Short mmCIF file of C-alpha atoms in Angstrom, two decimals:
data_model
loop_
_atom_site.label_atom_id
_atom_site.label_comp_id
_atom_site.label_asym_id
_atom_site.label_seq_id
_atom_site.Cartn_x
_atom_site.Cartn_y
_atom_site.Cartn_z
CA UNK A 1 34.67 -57.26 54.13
CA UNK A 2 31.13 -58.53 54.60
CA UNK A 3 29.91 -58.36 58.22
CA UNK A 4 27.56 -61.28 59.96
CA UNK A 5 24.28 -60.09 60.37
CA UNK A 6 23.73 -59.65 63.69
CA UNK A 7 27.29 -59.95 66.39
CA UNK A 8 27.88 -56.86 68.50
CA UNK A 9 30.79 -55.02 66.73
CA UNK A 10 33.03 -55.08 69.76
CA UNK A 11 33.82 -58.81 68.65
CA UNK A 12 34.92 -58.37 65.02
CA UNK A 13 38.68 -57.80 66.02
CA UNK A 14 38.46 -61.25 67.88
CA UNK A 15 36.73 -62.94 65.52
CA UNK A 16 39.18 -62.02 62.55
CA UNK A 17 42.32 -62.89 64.87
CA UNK A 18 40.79 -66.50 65.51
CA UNK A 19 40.34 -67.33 61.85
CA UNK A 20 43.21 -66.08 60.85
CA UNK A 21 45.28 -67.84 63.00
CA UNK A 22 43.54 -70.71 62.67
CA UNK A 23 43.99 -71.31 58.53
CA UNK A 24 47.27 -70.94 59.61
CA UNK A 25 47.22 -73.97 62.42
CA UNK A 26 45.46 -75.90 59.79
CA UNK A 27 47.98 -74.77 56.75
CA UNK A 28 50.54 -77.87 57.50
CA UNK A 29 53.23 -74.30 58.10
CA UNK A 30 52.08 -74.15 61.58
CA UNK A 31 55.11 -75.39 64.50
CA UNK A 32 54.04 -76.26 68.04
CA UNK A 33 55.15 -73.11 68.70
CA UNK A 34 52.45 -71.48 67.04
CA UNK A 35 49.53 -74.02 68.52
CA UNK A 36 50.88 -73.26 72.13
CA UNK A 37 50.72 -69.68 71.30
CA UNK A 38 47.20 -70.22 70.20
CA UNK A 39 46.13 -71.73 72.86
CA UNK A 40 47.21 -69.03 75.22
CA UNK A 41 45.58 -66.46 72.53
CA UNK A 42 42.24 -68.26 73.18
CA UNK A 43 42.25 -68.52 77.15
CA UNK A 44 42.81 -65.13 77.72
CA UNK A 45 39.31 -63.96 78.46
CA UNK A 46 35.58 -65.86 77.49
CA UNK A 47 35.04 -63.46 74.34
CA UNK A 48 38.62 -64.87 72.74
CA UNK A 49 37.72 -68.71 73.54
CA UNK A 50 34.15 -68.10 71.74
CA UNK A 51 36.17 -66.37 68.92
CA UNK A 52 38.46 -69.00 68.80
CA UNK A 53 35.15 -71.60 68.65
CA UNK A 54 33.89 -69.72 65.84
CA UNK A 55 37.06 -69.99 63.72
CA UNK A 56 37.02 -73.40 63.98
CA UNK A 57 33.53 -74.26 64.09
CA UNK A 58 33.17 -71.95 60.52
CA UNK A 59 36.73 -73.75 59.12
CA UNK A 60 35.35 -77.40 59.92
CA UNK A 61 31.89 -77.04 58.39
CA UNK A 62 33.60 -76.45 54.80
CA UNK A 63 34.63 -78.82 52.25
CA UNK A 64 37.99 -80.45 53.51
CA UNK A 65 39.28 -80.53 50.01
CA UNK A 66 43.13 -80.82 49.01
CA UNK A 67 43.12 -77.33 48.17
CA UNK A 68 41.63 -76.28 51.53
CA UNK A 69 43.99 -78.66 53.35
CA UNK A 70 46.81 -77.12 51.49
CA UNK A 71 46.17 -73.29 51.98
CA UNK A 72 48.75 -70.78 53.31
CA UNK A 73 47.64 -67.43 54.72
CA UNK A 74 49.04 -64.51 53.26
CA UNK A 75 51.70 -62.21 54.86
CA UNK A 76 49.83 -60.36 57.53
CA UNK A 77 51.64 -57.53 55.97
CA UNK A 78 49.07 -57.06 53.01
CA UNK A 79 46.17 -56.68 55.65
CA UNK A 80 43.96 -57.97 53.21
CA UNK A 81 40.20 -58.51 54.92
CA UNK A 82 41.32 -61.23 57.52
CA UNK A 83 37.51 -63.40 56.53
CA UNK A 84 38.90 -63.15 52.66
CA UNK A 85 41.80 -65.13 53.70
CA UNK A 86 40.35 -67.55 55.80
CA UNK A 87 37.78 -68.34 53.40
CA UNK A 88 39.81 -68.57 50.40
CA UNK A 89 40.52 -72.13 50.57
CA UNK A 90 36.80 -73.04 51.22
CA UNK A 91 35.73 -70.73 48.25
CA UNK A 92 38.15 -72.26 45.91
CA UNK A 93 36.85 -75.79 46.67
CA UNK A 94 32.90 -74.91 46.60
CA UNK A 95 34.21 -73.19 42.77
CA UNK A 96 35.57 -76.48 41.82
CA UNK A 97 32.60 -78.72 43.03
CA UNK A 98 30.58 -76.32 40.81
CA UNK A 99 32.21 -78.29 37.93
CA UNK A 100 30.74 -81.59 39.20
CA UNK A 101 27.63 -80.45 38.00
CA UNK A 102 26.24 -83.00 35.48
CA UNK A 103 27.14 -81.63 31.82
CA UNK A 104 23.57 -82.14 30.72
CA UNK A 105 22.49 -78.77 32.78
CA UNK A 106 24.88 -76.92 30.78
CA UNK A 107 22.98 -77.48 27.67
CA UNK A 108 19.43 -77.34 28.83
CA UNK A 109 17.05 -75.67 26.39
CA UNK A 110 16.10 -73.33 29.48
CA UNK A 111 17.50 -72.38 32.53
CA UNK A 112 17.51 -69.28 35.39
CA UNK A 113 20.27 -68.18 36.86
CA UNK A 114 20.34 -67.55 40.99
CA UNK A 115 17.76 -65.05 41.86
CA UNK A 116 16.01 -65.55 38.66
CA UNK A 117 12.08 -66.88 38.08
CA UNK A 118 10.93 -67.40 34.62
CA UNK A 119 8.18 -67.98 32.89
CA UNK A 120 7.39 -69.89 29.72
CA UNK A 121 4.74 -71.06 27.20
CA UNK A 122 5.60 -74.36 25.15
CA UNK A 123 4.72 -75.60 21.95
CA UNK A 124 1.39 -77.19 22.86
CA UNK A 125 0.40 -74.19 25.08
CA UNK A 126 0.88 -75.73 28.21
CA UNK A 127 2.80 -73.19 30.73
CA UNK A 128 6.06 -73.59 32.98
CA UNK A 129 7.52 -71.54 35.64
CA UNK A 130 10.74 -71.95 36.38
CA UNK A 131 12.21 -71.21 39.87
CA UNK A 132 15.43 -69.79 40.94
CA UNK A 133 18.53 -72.10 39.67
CA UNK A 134 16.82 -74.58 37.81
CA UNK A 135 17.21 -76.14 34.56
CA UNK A 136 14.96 -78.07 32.11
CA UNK A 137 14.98 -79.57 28.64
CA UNK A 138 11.75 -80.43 26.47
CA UNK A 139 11.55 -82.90 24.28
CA UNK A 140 8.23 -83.48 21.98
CA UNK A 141 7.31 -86.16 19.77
CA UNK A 142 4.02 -87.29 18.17
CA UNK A 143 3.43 -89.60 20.84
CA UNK A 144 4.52 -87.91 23.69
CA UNK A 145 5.12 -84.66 25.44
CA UNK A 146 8.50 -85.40 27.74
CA UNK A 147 10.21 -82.92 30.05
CA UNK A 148 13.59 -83.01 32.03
CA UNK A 149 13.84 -81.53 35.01
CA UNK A 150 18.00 -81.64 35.23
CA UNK A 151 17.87 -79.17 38.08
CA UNK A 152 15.74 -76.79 40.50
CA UNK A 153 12.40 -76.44 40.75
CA UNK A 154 9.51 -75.84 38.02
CA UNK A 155 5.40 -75.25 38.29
CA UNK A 156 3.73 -76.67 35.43
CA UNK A 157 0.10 -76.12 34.26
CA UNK A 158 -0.42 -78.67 31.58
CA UNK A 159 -2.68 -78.37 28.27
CA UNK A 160 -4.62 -81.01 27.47
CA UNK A 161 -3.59 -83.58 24.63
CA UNK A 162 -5.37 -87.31 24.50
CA UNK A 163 -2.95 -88.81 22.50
CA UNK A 164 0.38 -87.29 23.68
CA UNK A 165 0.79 -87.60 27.31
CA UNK A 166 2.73 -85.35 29.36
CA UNK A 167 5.67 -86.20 31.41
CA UNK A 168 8.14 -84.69 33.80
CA UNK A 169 11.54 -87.37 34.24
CA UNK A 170 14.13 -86.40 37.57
CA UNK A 171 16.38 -88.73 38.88
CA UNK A 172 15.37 -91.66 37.34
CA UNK A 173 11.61 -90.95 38.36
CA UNK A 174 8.62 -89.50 36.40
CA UNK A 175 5.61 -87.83 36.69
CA UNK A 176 2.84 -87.61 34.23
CA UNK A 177 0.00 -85.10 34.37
CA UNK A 178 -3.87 -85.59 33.78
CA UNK A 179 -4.84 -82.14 32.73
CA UNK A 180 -3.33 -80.54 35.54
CA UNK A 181 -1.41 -78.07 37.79
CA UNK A 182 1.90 -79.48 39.89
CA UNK A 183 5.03 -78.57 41.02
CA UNK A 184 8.21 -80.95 41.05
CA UNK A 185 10.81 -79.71 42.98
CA UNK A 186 14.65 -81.57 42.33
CA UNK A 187 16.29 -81.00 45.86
CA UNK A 188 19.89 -83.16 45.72
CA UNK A 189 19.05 -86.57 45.75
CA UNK A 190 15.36 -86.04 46.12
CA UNK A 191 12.55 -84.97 43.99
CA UNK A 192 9.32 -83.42 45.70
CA UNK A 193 5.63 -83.43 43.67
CA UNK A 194 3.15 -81.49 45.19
CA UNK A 195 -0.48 -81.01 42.96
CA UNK A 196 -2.43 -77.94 43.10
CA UNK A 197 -5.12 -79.15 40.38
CA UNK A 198 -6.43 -82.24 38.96
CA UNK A 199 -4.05 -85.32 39.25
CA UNK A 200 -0.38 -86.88 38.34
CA UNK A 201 0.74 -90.36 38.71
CA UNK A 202 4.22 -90.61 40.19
CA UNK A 203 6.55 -93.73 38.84
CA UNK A 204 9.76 -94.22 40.61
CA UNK A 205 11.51 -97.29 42.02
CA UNK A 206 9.11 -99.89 40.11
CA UNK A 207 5.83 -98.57 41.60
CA UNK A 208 3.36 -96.19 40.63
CA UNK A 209 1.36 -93.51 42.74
CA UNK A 210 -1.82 -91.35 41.71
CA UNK A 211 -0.87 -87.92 43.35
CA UNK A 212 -4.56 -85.74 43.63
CA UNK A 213 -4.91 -81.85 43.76
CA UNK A 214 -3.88 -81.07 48.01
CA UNK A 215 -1.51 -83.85 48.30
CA UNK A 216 2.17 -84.52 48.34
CA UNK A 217 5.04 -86.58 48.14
CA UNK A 218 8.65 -87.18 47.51
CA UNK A 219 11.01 -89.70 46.19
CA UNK A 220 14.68 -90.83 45.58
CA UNK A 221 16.59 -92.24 42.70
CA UNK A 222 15.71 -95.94 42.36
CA UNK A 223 13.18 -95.96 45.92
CA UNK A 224 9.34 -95.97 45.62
CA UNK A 225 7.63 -92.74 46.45
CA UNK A 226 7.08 -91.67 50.01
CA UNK A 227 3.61 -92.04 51.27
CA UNK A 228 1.07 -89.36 49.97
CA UNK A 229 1.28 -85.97 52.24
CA UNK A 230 -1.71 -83.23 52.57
CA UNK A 231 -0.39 -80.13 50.42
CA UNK A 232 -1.38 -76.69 52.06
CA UNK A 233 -2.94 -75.13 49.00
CA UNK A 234 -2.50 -71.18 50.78
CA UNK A 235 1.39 -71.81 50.13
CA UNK A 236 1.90 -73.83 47.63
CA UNK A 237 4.06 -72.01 44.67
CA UNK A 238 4.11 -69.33 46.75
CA UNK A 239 7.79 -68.37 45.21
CA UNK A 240 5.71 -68.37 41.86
CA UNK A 241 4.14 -64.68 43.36
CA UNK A 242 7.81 -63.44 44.66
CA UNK A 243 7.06 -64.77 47.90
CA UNK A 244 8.41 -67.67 50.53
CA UNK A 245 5.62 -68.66 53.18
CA UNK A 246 6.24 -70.86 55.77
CA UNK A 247 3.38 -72.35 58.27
CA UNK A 248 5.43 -74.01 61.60
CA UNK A 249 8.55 -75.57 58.97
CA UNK A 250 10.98 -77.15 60.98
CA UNK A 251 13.58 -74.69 60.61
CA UNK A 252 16.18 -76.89 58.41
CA UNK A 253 13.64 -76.79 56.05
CA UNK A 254 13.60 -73.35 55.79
CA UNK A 255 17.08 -72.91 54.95
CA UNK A 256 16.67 -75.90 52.62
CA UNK A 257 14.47 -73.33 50.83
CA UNK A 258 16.34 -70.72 51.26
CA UNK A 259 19.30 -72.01 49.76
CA UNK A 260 18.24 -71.80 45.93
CA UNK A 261 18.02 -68.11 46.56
CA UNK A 262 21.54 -68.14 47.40
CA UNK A 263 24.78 -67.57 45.37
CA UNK A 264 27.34 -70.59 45.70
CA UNK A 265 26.42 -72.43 49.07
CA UNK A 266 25.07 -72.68 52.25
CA UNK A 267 26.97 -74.14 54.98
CA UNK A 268 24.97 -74.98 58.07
CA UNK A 269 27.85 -74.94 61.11
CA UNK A 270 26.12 -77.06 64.12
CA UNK A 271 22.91 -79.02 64.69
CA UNK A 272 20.10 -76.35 63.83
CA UNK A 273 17.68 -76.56 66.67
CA UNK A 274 13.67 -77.82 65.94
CA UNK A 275 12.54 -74.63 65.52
CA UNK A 276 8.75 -74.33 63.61
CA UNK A 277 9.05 -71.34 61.29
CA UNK A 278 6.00 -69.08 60.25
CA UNK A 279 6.18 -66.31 58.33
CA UNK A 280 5.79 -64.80 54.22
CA UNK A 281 9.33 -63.68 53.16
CA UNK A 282 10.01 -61.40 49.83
CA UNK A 283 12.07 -63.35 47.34
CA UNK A 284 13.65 -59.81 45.94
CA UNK A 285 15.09 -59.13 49.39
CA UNK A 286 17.19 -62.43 50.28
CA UNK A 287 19.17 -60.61 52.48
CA UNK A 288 15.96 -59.14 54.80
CA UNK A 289 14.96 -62.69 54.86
CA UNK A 290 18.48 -63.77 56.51
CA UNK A 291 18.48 -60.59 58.63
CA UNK A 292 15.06 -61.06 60.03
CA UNK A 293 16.51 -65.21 60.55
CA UNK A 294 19.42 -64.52 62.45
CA UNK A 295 17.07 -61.57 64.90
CA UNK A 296 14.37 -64.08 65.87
CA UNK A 297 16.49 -67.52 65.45
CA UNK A 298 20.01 -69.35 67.44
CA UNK A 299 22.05 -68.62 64.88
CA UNK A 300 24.59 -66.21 63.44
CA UNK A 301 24.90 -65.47 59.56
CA UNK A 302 27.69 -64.78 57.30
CA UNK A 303 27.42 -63.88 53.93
CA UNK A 304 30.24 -63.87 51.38
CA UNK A 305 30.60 -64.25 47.57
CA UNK A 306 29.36 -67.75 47.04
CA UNK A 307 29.14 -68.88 50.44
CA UNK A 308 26.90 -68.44 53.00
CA UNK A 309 27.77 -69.85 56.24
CA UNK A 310 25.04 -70.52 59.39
CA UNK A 311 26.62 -70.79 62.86
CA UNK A 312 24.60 -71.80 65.43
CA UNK A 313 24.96 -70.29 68.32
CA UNK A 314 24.58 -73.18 71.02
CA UNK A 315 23.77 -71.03 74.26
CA UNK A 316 20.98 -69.95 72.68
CA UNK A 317 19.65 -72.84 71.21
#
């Protein structure tokens, strides 16, 4: 049984008695019986109705697919870890929307795994880091140098070739270098550039934008870019050097960030407060990072295989 990173231990019983019984209220097995009986489990004292919160708060923020809609606890009698059974159904689904990812990734020419940075040297010279779950392919002609960033995040420090330009397509956008250093960054439907040297120009949604070294911006599929953004050069890559540095990021952002770093997914459970975030975090120790998050923010953590699940705790926030 994992434990959340920071709840006093006095409230684990609770906790696993909420969620247990309430997969089993949400099973379609349960009788009014059972829901009456609930609800007198939950008003006995302040500590059982925020247990009972929890349960339902954690249950609600994952993917209401058929198979979590359809789940039936096991017998209490195997006493299997109480969290393992609420979270089956939720695990199951998050597996299966794994399989939704497009089938292009799977045959990338490179690709890290979670937890993973790589670097690598193409054919021309120029040099790619990849980041943490990301995937690209490369394909080079004589007339031009084209990459596809299919998923993640990748640092690229371009060699210089007059005749066969160099550039990066992701979600139906592209960017092509000048002799330069830049970072594009494929976040769901959004793709940030951000240019540490020389200069890009960044084609999506029928217009074009010249992107210089200290400056920023994002787009999505089929929209013009955003307007240009200053670029903090003292964190920029940072995860290129092992490291995560944040200077006063909202604190959704942060997880946003975080989240690559992470096995399966992460399930934000509440309205995450406008915290600004400073601070240079170790990429080798995710679960410091989370630790040293759920001391100093309003929020509780929960890690599990493949899910990772953020309550916010609302009297604190």
């Amino acid at each position: 049984m994992t434990e959340p990173l920071n709840r006093a231990p006095c409230a684990t019983d609770l906790e696993d008695q909420a969620i247990e019984q309430w997969v089993h209220l949400t099973s379609g097995q349960a009788s009014d019986a059972d829901r009456h009986a609930f609800a007198r489990w939950r008003g006995q004292s302040a500590d059982h109705e925020a247990a009972a919160r929890l349960a339902e708060t954690m249950w609600q923020a994952l993917p209401q697919t058929h198979t979590a809609q359809t789940f039936v606890a096991p017998p209490r009698r195997e006493r299997r870890p109480l969290r393992w059974a609420a979270l089956a159904a939720g695990l199951g689904a998050l597996a299966l929307t794994g399989l939704s990812e497009p089938a292009k990734v799977y045959f990338a020419d490179y690709a890290t795994a979670v937890g993973e940075r790589r670097a690598l040297t193409l054919e021309d010279g120029s040099q790619v880091w990849l980041n943490s779950g990301s995937a690209l392919s490369v394909n080079y002609s004589a007339a031009r140098r084209e990459i596809s960033l299919l998923k993640g995040e990748a640092l690229f420090e371009v060699s210089k070739d007059a005749v066969r330009p160099f550039v990066v397509q992701s979600l139906g956008g592209s960017v092509q270098a000048v002799g330069t250093r830049f970072d594009v960054d494929r976040q769901g439907e959004q793709v940030r550039v951000a240019v540490t040297e020389g200069e890009v120009r960044v084609s999506s949604g029928g217009a074009v934008v010249p992107l210089k070294a200290a400056q920023r911006l994002a787009y999505t599929a089929g929209a013009t870019p955003s307007a240009t953004g200053v670029l903090d050069l003292g964190t920029a890559s940072a995860w290129q050097r092992g490291k995560l540095i944040f200077n006063r990021q909202p604190l959704a952002e942060v997880f946003a960030d975080i989240e690559r770093y992470l096995p399966g997914s992460l399930v934000i459970a509440g309205r995450l407060p406008s915290t600004a975030v400073s601070g240079v975090f170790n990429l080798d120790d995710v679960p410091g990072m989370l630790d040293m998050l759920a001391r100093t923010q309003p929020v509780r953590i929960y890690r599990m295989p493949w899910l990772t699940v953020v309550v916010v705790n609302q009297t604190r926030a």
